[in-house]
Coordinates of N, CA, C and O in Angstrom, one line a residue:
X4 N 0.8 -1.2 0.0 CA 0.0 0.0 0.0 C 0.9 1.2 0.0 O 1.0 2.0 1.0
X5 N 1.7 1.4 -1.4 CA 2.4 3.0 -1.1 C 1.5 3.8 -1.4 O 0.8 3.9 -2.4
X6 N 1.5 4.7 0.1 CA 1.3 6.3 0.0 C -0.2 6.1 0.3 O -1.0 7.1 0.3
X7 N -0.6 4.8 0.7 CA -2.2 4.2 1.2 C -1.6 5.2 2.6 O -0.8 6.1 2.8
X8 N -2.5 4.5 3.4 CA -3.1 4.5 5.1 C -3.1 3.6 5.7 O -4.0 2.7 5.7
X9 N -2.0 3.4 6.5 CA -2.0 2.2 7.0 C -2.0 2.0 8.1 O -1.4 2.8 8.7
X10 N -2.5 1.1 8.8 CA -2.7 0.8 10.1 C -1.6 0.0 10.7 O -1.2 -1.1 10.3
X11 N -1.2 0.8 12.0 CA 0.2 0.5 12.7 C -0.5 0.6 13.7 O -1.7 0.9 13.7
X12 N 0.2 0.2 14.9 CA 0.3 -0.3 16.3 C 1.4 0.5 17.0 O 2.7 0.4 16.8
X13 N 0.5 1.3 17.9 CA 2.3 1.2 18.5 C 2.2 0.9 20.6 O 1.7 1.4 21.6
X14 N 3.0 0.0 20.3 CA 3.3 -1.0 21.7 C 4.5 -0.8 22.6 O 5.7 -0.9 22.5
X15 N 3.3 -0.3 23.7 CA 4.4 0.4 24.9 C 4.4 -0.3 25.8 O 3.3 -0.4 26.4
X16 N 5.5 -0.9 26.3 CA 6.1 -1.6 27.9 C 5.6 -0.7 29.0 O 6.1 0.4 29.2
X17 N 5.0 -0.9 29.3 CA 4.7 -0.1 30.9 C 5.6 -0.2 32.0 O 5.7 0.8 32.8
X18 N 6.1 -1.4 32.1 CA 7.3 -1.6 33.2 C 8.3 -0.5 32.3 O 8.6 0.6 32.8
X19 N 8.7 -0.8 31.2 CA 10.3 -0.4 30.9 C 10.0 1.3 30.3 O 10.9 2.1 30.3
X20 N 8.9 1.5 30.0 CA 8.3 2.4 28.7 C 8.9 2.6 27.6 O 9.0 3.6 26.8
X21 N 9.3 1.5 27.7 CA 9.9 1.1 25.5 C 8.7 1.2 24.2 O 7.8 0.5 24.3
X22 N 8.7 1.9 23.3 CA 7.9 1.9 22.3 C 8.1 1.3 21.4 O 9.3 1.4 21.2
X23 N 7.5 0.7 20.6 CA 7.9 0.4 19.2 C 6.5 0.2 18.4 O 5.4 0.1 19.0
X24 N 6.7 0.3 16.8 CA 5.8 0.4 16.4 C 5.6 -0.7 15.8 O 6.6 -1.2 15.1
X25 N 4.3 -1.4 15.9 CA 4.2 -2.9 15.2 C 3.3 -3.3 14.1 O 2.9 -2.3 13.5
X26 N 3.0 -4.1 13.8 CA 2.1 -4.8 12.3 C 1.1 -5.7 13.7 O 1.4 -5.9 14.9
X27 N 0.1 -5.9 13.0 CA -0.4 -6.8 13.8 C -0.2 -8.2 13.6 O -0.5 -9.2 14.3
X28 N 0.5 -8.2 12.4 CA 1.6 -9.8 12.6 C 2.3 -10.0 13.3 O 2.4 -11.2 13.7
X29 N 3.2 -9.2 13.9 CA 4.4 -9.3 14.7 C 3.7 -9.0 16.3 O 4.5 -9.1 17.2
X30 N 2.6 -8.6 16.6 CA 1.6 -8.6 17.9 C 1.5 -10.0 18.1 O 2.2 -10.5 18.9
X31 N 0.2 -11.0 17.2 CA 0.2 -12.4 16.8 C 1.6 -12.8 17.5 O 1.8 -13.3 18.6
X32 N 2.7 -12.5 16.4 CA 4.5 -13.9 17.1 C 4.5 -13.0 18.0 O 5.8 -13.1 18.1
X33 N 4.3 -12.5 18.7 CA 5.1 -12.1 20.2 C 3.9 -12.7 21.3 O 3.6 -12.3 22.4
X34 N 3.2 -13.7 20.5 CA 2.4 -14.6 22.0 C 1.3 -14.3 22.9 O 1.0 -15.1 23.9
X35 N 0.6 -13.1 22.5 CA -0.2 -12.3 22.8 C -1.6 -13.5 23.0 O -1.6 -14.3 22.1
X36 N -2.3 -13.7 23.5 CA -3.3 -14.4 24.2 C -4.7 -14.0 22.8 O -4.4 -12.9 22.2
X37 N -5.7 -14.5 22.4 CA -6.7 -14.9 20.7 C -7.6 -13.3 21.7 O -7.9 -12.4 21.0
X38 N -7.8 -13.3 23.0 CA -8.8 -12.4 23.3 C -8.4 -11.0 23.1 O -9.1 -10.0 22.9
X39 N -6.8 -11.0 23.2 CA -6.2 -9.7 23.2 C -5.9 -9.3 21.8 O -5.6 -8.1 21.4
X40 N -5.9 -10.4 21.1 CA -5.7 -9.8 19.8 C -7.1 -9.7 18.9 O -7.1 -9.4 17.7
X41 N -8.2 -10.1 19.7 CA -9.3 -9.8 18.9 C -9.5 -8.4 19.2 O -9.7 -7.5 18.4
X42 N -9.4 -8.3 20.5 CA -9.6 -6.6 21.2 C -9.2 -5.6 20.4 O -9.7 -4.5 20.0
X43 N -7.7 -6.2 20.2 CA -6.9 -5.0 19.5 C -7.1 -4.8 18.3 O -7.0 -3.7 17.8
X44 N -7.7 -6.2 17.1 CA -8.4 -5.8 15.7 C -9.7 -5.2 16.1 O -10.2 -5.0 15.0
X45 N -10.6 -4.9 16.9 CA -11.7 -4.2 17.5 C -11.2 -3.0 17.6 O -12.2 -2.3 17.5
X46 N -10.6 -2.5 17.6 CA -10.3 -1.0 18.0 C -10.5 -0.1 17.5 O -10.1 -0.5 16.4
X47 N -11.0 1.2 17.2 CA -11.2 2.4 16.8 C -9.3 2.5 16.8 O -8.5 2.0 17.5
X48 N -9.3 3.4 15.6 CA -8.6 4.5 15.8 C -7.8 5.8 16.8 O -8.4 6.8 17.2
X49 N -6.8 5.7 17.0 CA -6.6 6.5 18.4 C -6.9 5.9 19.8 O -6.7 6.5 20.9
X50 N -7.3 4.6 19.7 CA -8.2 4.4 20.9 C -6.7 3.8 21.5 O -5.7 3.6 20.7
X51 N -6.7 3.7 23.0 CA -5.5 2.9 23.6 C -6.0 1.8 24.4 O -6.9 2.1 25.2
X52 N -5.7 0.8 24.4 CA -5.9 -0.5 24.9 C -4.8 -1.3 25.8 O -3.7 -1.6 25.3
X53 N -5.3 -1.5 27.0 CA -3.7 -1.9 28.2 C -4.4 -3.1 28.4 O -5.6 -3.2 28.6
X54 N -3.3 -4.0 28.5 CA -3.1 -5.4 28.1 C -3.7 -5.9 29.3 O -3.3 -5.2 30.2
X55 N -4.5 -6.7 29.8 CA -4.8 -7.3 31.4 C -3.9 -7.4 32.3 O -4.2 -7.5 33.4
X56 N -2.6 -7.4 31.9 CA -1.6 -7.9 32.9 C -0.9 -6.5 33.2 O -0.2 -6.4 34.2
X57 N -1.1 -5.3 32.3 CA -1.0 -4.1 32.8 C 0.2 -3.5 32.4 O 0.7 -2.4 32.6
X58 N 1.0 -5.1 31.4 CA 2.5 -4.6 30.7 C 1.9 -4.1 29.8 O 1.8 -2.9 30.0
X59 N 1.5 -4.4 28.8 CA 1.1 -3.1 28.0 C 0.1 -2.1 27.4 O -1.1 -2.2 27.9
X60 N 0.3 -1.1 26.4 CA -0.5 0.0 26.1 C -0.5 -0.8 25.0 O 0.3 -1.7 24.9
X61 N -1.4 -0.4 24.3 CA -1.5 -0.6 22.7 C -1.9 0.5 22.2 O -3.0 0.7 22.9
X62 N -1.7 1.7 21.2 CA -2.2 2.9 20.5 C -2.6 2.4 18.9 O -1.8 2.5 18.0
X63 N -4.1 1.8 18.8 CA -3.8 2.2 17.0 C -4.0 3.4 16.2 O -4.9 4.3 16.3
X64 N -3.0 3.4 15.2 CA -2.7 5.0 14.7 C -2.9 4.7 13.1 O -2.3 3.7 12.6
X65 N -3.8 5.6 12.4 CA -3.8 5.2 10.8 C -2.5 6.3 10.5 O -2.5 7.4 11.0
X66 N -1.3 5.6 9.7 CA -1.0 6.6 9.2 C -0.1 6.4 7.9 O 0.5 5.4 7.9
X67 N 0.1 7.3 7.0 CA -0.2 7.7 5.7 C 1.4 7.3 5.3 O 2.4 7.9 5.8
X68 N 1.4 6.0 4.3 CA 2.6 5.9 4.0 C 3.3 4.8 4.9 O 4.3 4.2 4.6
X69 N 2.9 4.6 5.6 CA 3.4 4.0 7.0 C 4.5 4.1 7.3 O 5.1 5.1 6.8
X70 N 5.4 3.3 8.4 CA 6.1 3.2 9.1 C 7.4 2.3 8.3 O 7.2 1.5 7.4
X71 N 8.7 2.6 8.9 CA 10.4 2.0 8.6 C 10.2 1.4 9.6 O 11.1 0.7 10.0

């Protein structure tokens, strides 16, 4: 999708407050539990979603061109 809208993730440690920005494929391989990753394809835009265990934020962000 060049120069589409693309929908990124970005996943913040709460313990360490590390960010990075993710695909929701690489959410999926990092072991994430079927309910938390339904939640997080549920999401509005902007919306932020903190993981049950309280390690993480999730922010989804549309944005244009996407992400390196």
């Amino acid at each position: 999708k060049r120069g589409g809208k693309v929908i990124t993730y970005l996943l913040t440690d709460n313990d360490g407050g590390d960010s990075s920005f993710v695909s929701m494929a690489e959410i999926k391989d990092m072991g994430f539990d079927q309910e938390f990753i339904d939640r997080v394809e549920d999401m509005d835009v902007n919306d932020r979603l903190t993981y049950w265990t309280q390690q993480w934020t999730v922010t989804k962000l549309k944005m244009v061109g996407g992400v390196k």
